[in-house]
Amino acid sequence: MDVEKVFHMTGGVGVTSYAKNSSLQKKASDMVKHITTETIQELFLTSTPKSIGIADLGCSSGPNTLATIKDIVKAVEGTSPKMLLHPPPEFRVYLNDLPTNDFNSIFKTLPEFYSELRKEKSGGCPSIFIGGYAGSFYGRLFPNNCLHFVYSSYSLHWLSRVPPAIYDEEGKSINKGNVYISEFSPPQVSQAYYKQFQEDFRLFLGSRSEELIVGGRMVLILLGRIGLDHVDRGNSFFWQLLSRSLTKLISKGEIEVEKLDSYEVHFYAPSKNEIEDEVRKEGSFELDRLEMFEIERVEKDDESYGAAVAKTVRAIQESMISHHFGQRILDSLFEIYGRMVDEELAKEEIKPISFVIVLRKV
């Protein structure tokens, strides 16, 4: 499966869209917003550019990306009055995602975005130029030295491809019955995923080092894991539950065993040490900050936590699952999945962790 041609968050503004089901990601970015704003303010104070280049890599199609851009613009403008000889800069904003992303949904909300900024500034509006850049961030996207700041939220745990080393000589997966690394996976499966992460993350860092000015910053938010073990009751456990849910559909005769055996996700949750190792090996960036955090679970009156998680995962995985299994299984699959999440939570807490990373180009 060609990830670049198939993978995208569910577009539009429907009930299963990413726009309607990305509140968990918004909550996470809000938790570390102070780090994002502090980083962009420090960058502006030290470089004082007249025109500042900002890229959001993996912007997707919901409201989250413009909310982040608004926070960044306000942070810079809040710093500017302290520097009497340096008025606010113009902002060049590059929104990036894969070619199949629903960029139109973002562009349709731009008039409202500009209108809100004008209201907040009593009729004035910062000079902001926003454009979409389609393509994989595992490679070059922008001209040399055109960026000052790169932001990426919940995108870098997605690999450029399913690791080829998990397939045998006949092209069949050695990770049968699992969509990701599990306790039943052969050791070479976790090794293959780790190797793919190393290759991808190093390529990401090398590409951004060409595009960022010296002293440019990156704030990266991604899912991860706490220790050495790839299998834990965190992010990997949610994939185990998806494997179990698909197995349940096999028992109902809704999908074939071979279909599950040939489906793998292009995901990897790195550890703190793995991230630090790749930054050091690539050599273009200093690691200014690396913090781990958890999103506190919030129950809604009209919806269980499992149902909310199922909607979130569906908005992310629907394109891949429907391409491989067909759309007809989606409602049944995620109803089962949401129920399984709730059942597991009744037994023991599930604790997915995230990292926020601040890198500075040297």
Short mmCIF file of C-alpha atoms in Angstrom, two decimals:
data_model
loop_
_atom_site.label_atom_id
_atom_site.label_comp_id
_atom_site.label_asym_id
_atom_site.label_seq_id
_atom_site.Cartn_x
_atom_site.Cartn_y
_atom_site.Cartn_z
CA MET A 1 0.00 0.00 0.00
CA ASP A 2 1.41 3.38 -1.00
CA VAL A 3 0.95 5.40 2.19
CA GLU A 4 1.49 8.74 0.46
CA LYS A 5 -1.39 8.08 -1.95
CA VAL A 6 -3.87 6.62 0.56
CA PHE A 7 -3.28 7.98 4.07
CA HIS A 8 -5.14 11.07 5.24
CA MET A 9 -7.31 12.18 8.11
CA THR A 10 -11.02 11.98 7.28
CA GLY A 11 -11.82 15.27 5.54
CA GLY A 12 -14.86 17.55 5.56
CA VAL A 13 -16.91 18.43 8.62
CA GLY A 14 -19.10 15.33 8.93
CA VAL A 15 -19.70 13.32 12.10
CA THR A 16 -16.72 11.03 11.43
CA SER A 17 -14.39 13.79 10.16
CA TYR A 18 -11.09 14.71 11.77
CA ALA A 19 -12.42 18.25 12.13
CA LYS A 20 -15.14 16.95 14.49
CA ASN A 21 -12.99 14.32 16.22
CA SER A 22 -9.63 15.91 17.03
CA SER A 23 -10.36 17.39 20.45
CA LEU A 24 -7.85 15.05 22.14
CA GLN A 25 -5.09 16.38 19.88
CA LYS A 26 -6.22 19.96 20.59
CA LYS A 27 -6.16 19.30 24.32
CA ALA A 28 -2.60 17.96 24.06
CA SER A 29 -1.33 20.92 22.02
CA ASP A 30 -2.97 23.28 24.52
CA MET A 31 -1.17 21.51 27.39
CA VAL A 32 2.20 22.41 25.87
CA LYS A 33 1.17 25.70 24.23
CA HIS A 34 3.38 27.62 26.66
CA ILE A 35 6.39 25.76 25.26
CA THR A 36 5.40 26.60 21.67
CA THR A 37 4.86 30.29 22.42
CA GLU A 38 8.01 30.62 24.55
CA THR A 39 10.05 29.04 21.75
CA ILE A 40 8.73 31.33 18.98
CA GLN A 41 9.14 34.40 21.21
CA GLU A 42 12.75 33.53 22.00
CA LEU A 43 13.41 32.97 18.29
CA PHE A 44 11.95 36.36 17.37
CA LEU A 45 13.92 38.16 20.08
CA THR A 46 17.21 36.64 18.94
CA SER A 47 16.76 36.87 15.15
CA THR A 48 14.30 39.81 14.70
CA PRO A 49 13.29 38.90 11.13
CA LYS A 50 11.20 41.30 9.05
CA SER A 51 9.55 38.29 7.41
CA ILE A 52 9.19 35.08 9.42
CA GLY A 53 8.71 31.69 7.77
CA ILE A 54 6.56 29.21 9.71
CA ALA A 55 5.68 25.65 8.66
CA ASP A 56 3.03 23.38 10.16
CA LEU A 57 3.96 19.85 9.10
CA GLY A 58 1.07 17.40 9.14
CA CYS A 59 -1.50 20.20 9.41
CA SER A 60 -4.49 17.95 8.57
CA SER A 61 -7.88 19.52 7.84
CA GLY A 62 -9.58 20.51 11.07
CA PRO A 63 -9.59 23.76 13.05
CA ASN A 64 -6.51 22.89 15.12
CA THR A 65 -3.91 24.12 12.65
CA LEU A 66 -5.25 27.69 12.30
CA ALA A 67 -5.73 27.88 16.06
CA THR A 68 -2.02 27.11 16.46
CA ILE A 69 -1.03 29.65 13.80
CA LYS A 70 -3.13 32.26 15.60
CA ASP A 71 -1.35 31.49 18.89
CA ILE A 72 2.05 31.82 17.20
CA VAL A 73 1.15 35.14 15.55
CA LYS A 74 -0.17 36.57 18.83
CA ALA A 75 2.95 35.40 20.68
CA VAL A 76 5.24 37.19 18.23
CA GLU A 77 3.13 40.34 18.21
CA GLY A 78 3.08 40.30 21.99
CA THR A 79 6.87 40.32 21.99
CA SER A 80 7.26 43.04 19.36
CA PRO A 81 6.27 46.08 21.53
CA LYS A 82 9.19 45.26 23.84
CA MET A 83 11.50 45.94 20.88
CA LEU A 84 10.81 49.53 19.87
CA LEU A 85 12.94 49.42 16.72
CA HIS A 86 11.39 46.18 15.50
CA PRO A 87 7.72 46.26 14.43
CA PRO A 88 5.83 43.00 13.99
CA PRO A 89 7.10 40.98 11.03
CA GLU A 90 5.08 39.65 8.14
CA PHE A 91 4.23 35.96 8.49
CA ARG A 92 4.78 33.40 5.73
CA VAL A 93 2.83 30.31 6.76
CA TYR A 94 3.36 27.00 4.98
CA LEU A 95 0.71 24.36 5.70
CA ASN A 96 1.95 20.89 4.80
CA ASP A 97 0.37 17.47 4.61
CA LEU A 98 0.17 14.55 2.19
CA PRO A 99 -1.43 15.23 -1.23
CA THR A 100 -4.67 13.47 -0.25
CA ASN A 101 -5.26 15.86 2.66
CA ASP A 102 -8.41 17.99 2.58
CA PHE A 103 -6.66 21.36 2.20
CA ASN A 104 -9.89 22.92 0.88
CA SER A 105 -11.51 22.69 4.32
CA ILE A 106 -8.72 24.84 5.73
CA PHE A 107 -8.84 27.38 2.92
CA LYS A 108 -12.61 27.77 3.33
CA THR A 109 -12.11 28.91 6.93
CA LEU A 110 -9.42 31.51 6.09
CA PRO A 111 -11.88 34.46 5.70
CA GLU A 112 -13.20 33.80 9.20
CA PHE A 113 -9.63 33.43 10.50
CA TYR A 114 -8.60 36.82 9.08
CA SER A 115 -11.84 38.40 10.30
CA GLU A 116 -11.19 37.24 13.88
CA LEU A 117 -7.66 38.66 13.79
CA ARG A 118 -9.00 42.02 12.53
CA LYS A 119 -11.56 42.15 15.35
CA GLU A 120 -8.92 41.45 17.97
CA LYS A 121 -6.75 44.25 16.56
CA SER A 122 -9.62 46.75 16.17
CA GLY A 123 -9.67 46.66 12.39
CA GLY A 124 -5.99 46.02 11.78
CA CYS A 125 -4.63 42.67 10.72
CA PRO A 126 -1.11 41.25 10.71
CA SER A 127 0.45 40.61 7.30
CA ILE A 128 -0.08 36.85 7.02
CA PHE A 129 0.41 34.89 3.80
CA ILE A 130 -0.86 31.30 4.04
CA GLY A 131 -0.36 28.56 1.46
CA GLY A 132 -0.65 24.79 1.22
CA TYR A 133 2.34 22.57 0.43
CA ALA A 134 1.44 18.98 -0.42
CA GLY A 135 4.04 16.27 0.05
CA SER A 136 5.75 13.98 2.55
CA PHE A 137 7.89 15.68 5.18
CA TYR A 138 10.26 12.73 4.88
CA GLY A 139 12.21 14.69 2.29
CA ARG A 140 12.61 18.30 1.14
CA LEU A 141 9.54 20.52 0.94
CA PHE A 142 10.79 24.11 0.93
CA PRO A 143 13.71 26.20 -0.42
CA ASN A 144 16.97 26.52 1.52
CA ASN A 145 16.96 28.72 4.62
CA CYS A 146 13.38 29.98 4.16
CA LEU A 147 12.01 28.85 7.52
CA HIS A 148 12.45 30.24 11.01
CA PHE A 149 10.04 27.98 12.88
CA VAL A 150 8.66 24.47 12.29
CA TYR A 151 5.70 23.07 14.22
CA SER A 152 4.41 19.52 13.97
CA SER A 153 1.71 18.06 16.20
CA TYR A 154 0.88 14.35 16.27
CA SER A 155 2.38 13.58 12.89
CA LEU A 156 5.92 12.24 13.38
CA HIS A 157 4.83 8.93 14.88
CA TRP A 158 3.53 8.13 11.37
CA LEU A 159 6.25 6.43 9.34
CA SER A 160 6.83 6.94 5.63
CA ARG A 161 5.83 3.32 5.01
CA VAL A 162 5.14 0.00 6.68
CA PRO A 163 8.61 -1.43 7.38
CA PRO A 164 9.45 -3.77 4.44
CA ALA A 165 11.41 -6.09 6.74
CA ILE A 166 8.20 -7.43 8.31
CA TYR A 167 7.40 -9.23 5.04
CA ASP A 168 8.94 -12.56 4.03
CA GLU A 169 10.33 -13.48 0.61
CA GLU A 170 6.82 -14.19 -0.66
CA GLY A 171 5.64 -10.75 0.44
CA LYS A 172 3.59 -12.07 3.37
CA SER A 173 3.68 -10.45 6.80
CA ILE A 174 5.50 -12.28 9.60
CA ASN A 175 3.30 -10.40 12.09
CA LYS A 176 0.12 -12.41 11.48
CA GLY A 177 -3.00 -11.38 13.38
CA ASN A 178 -1.49 -8.09 14.55
CA VAL A 179 -1.62 -4.62 13.02
CA TYR A 180 1.35 -3.41 15.10
CA ILE A 181 3.98 -4.70 17.53
CA SER A 182 2.36 -6.98 20.11
CA GLU A 183 3.42 -9.53 22.70
CA PHE A 184 2.83 -12.19 20.05
CA SER A 185 5.02 -10.54 17.40
CA PRO A 186 8.38 -12.12 16.42
CA PRO A 187 11.38 -10.06 17.65
CA GLN A 188 12.26 -8.97 14.11
CA VAL A 189 8.96 -7.03 13.90
CA SER A 190 9.94 -4.49 16.59
CA GLN A 191 13.44 -4.36 15.08
CA ALA A 192 11.98 -3.56 11.65
CA TYR A 193 9.77 -0.79 13.05
CA TYR A 194 12.65 0.74 14.98
CA LYS A 195 14.92 0.67 11.92
CA GLN A 196 12.23 2.42 9.85
CA PHE A 197 11.82 5.08 12.54
CA GLN A 198 15.57 5.71 12.56
CA GLU A 199 15.66 6.07 8.78
CA ASP A 200 12.62 8.35 8.66
CA PHE A 201 13.44 10.59 11.62
CA ARG A 202 16.99 11.14 10.42
CA LEU A 203 15.68 12.04 6.97
CA PHE A 204 13.17 14.44 8.54
CA LEU A 205 15.89 16.18 10.55
CA GLY A 206 18.27 16.39 7.59
CA SER A 207 15.57 17.87 5.35
CA ARG A 208 14.53 20.49 7.88
CA SER A 209 18.15 21.46 8.54
CA GLU A 210 18.39 22.58 4.90
CA GLU A 211 15.18 24.60 5.10
CA LEU A 212 15.67 26.32 8.47
CA ILE A 213 17.93 29.29 9.10
CA VAL A 214 20.78 28.82 11.59
CA GLY A 215 19.18 29.24 15.01
CA GLY A 216 15.76 28.24 13.67
CA ARG A 217 13.54 26.23 16.00
CA MET A 218 11.28 23.21 15.79
CA VAL A 219 8.52 22.22 18.23
CA LEU A 220 7.49 18.60 17.67
CA ILE A 221 4.68 16.79 19.50
CA LEU A 222 4.34 13.05 19.01
CA LEU A 223 3.18 9.87 20.66
CA GLY A 224 5.81 7.73 22.35
CA ARG A 225 6.52 5.15 25.01
CA ILE A 226 8.15 5.23 28.43
CA GLY A 227 10.69 2.39 28.41
CA LEU A 228 12.55 -0.17 26.33
CA ASP A 229 9.60 -2.51 25.92
CA HIS A 230 7.63 -1.82 22.74
CA VAL A 231 4.56 -3.48 24.24
CA ASP A 232 2.96 -1.56 27.08
CA ARG A 233 -0.42 -0.43 28.30
CA GLY A 234 -0.08 2.81 26.40
CA ASN A 235 -0.12 3.63 22.69
CA SER A 236 0.73 0.07 21.59
CA PHE A 237 -2.21 -1.25 23.59
CA PHE A 238 -4.70 0.77 21.53
CA TRP A 239 -3.35 -1.03 18.43
CA GLN A 240 -3.73 -4.38 20.18
CA LEU A 241 -7.37 -3.54 20.77
CA LEU A 242 -7.80 -2.69 17.09
CA SER A 243 -6.30 -6.10 16.19
CA ARG A 244 -8.76 -7.77 18.58
CA SER A 245 -11.66 -5.82 17.09
CA LEU A 246 -10.73 -6.96 13.56
CA THR A 247 -10.42 -10.54 14.87
CA LYS A 248 -13.96 -10.20 16.22
CA LEU A 249 -15.15 -9.34 12.70
CA ILE A 250 -13.41 -12.46 11.40
CA SER A 251 -15.44 -14.56 13.86
CA LYS A 252 -18.58 -12.87 12.54
CA GLY A 253 -17.59 -13.67 8.97
CA GLU A 254 -17.34 -9.99 8.00
CA ILE A 255 -13.67 -10.10 6.97
CA GLU A 256 -11.22 -12.85 6.00
CA VAL A 257 -8.24 -13.97 8.08
CA GLU A 258 -5.90 -13.20 5.19
CA LYS A 259 -7.08 -9.58 5.15
CA LEU A 260 -6.07 -9.07 8.79
CA ASP A 261 -2.78 -10.91 8.30
CA SER A 262 -1.85 -8.53 5.49
CA TYR A 263 -2.73 -5.29 7.30
CA GLU A 264 -0.05 -3.39 9.24
CA VAL A 265 0.03 0.22 10.43
CA HIS A 266 2.83 2.64 9.53
CA PHE A 267 3.19 3.84 13.12
CA TYR A 268 5.99 3.90 15.67
CA ALA A 269 6.03 5.16 19.27
CA PRO A 270 9.67 5.98 20.07
CA SER A 271 11.23 6.18 23.50
CA LYS A 272 13.02 9.25 24.89
CA ASN A 273 16.40 7.60 24.36
CA GLU A 274 15.62 6.71 20.75
CA ILE A 275 14.69 10.31 19.95
CA GLU A 276 17.81 11.66 21.66
CA ASP A 277 20.03 9.14 19.82
CA GLU A 278 18.77 10.15 16.38
CA VAL A 279 19.09 13.87 17.09
CA ARG A 280 22.68 13.33 18.19
CA LYS A 281 23.57 11.07 15.24
CA GLU A 282 22.06 13.41 12.62
CA GLY A 283 23.94 16.35 14.12
CA SER A 284 22.11 19.38 12.71
CA PHE A 285 20.17 20.27 15.85
CA GLU A 286 20.66 20.88 19.55
CA LEU A 287 17.99 19.38 21.77
CA ASP A 288 16.78 22.32 23.88
CA ARG A 289 13.89 20.52 25.52
CA LEU A 290 12.27 17.08 25.67
CA GLU A 291 9.34 16.51 28.01
CA MET A 292 6.91 13.66 28.46
CA PHE A 293 3.24 14.30 29.28
CA GLU A 294 -0.09 12.48 29.54
CA ILE A 295 -3.50 13.70 28.49
CA GLU A 296 -5.90 13.47 31.39
CA ARG A 297 -8.93 11.33 30.60
CA VAL A 298 -12.21 13.26 30.66
CA GLU A 299 -15.58 11.52 30.62
CA LYS A 300 -18.52 13.14 28.82
CA ASP A 301 -22.08 12.83 30.08
CA ASP A 302 -23.42 11.70 26.71
CA GLU A 303 -20.50 9.55 25.55
CA SER A 304 -18.13 7.01 27.03
CA TYR A 305 -14.38 7.49 26.82
CA GLY A 306 -14.12 4.39 24.65
CA ALA A 307 -16.60 5.81 22.16
CA ALA A 308 -14.64 9.08 22.01
CA VAL A 309 -11.37 7.21 21.42
CA ALA A 310 -13.04 5.11 18.72
CA LYS A 311 -14.19 8.25 16.89
CA THR A 312 -10.69 9.72 17.11
CA VAL A 313 -9.02 6.56 15.81
CA ARG A 314 -11.61 6.22 13.05
CA ALA A 315 -10.99 9.79 11.86
CA ILE A 316 -7.27 8.93 11.64
CA GLN A 317 -7.40 5.37 10.27
CA GLU A 318 -10.55 5.37 8.14
CA SER A 319 -8.71 6.04 4.87
CA MET A 320 -6.35 3.11 5.37
CA ILE A 321 -8.89 0.64 6.76
CA SER A 322 -11.52 1.33 4.11
CA HIS A 323 -8.89 1.02 1.36
CA HIS A 324 -7.80 -2.39 2.67
CA PHE A 325 -10.99 -3.93 4.11
CA GLY A 326 -13.75 -1.87 2.47
CA GLN A 327 -16.00 0.81 3.94
CA ARG A 328 -18.78 -1.54 4.96
CA ILE A 329 -16.97 -2.73 8.11
CA LEU A 330 -16.26 0.73 9.56
CA ASP A 331 -19.36 1.22 11.73
CA SER A 332 -19.23 -2.31 13.13
CA LEU A 333 -15.48 -2.25 13.70
CA PHE A 334 -15.38 0.98 15.68
CA GLU A 335 -18.48 0.12 17.70
CA ILE A 336 -16.63 -3.03 18.84
CA TYR A 337 -13.41 -1.08 19.35
CA GLY A 338 -15.03 1.58 21.55
CA ARG A 339 -16.67 -1.11 23.68
CA MET A 340 -13.33 -2.92 24.10
CA VAL A 341 -11.61 0.27 25.24
CA ASP A 342 -14.29 0.80 27.90
CA GLU A 343 -14.06 -2.83 29.05
CA GLU A 344 -10.29 -2.59 29.42
CA LEU A 345 -10.51 0.71 31.29
CA ALA A 346 -12.85 -0.95 33.78
CA LYS A 347 -10.03 -3.42 34.52
CA GLU A 348 -6.99 -1.15 34.47
CA GLU A 349 -5.98 2.31 33.28
CA ILE A 350 -4.55 2.81 29.79
CA LYS A 351 -1.84 5.49 29.76
CA PRO A 352 -0.66 6.66 26.33
CA ILE A 353 2.18 9.16 26.63
CA SER A 354 3.33 12.00 24.40
CA PHE A 355 6.57 13.91 23.97
CA VAL A 356 7.11 17.59 23.22
CA ILE A 357 10.52 18.31 21.71
CA VAL A 358 12.23 21.65 21.07
CA LEU A 359 15.13 21.58 18.62
CA ARG A 360 17.45 24.41 17.56
CA LYS A 361 19.43 24.35 14.32
CA VAL A 362 23.16 24.79 14.87
#
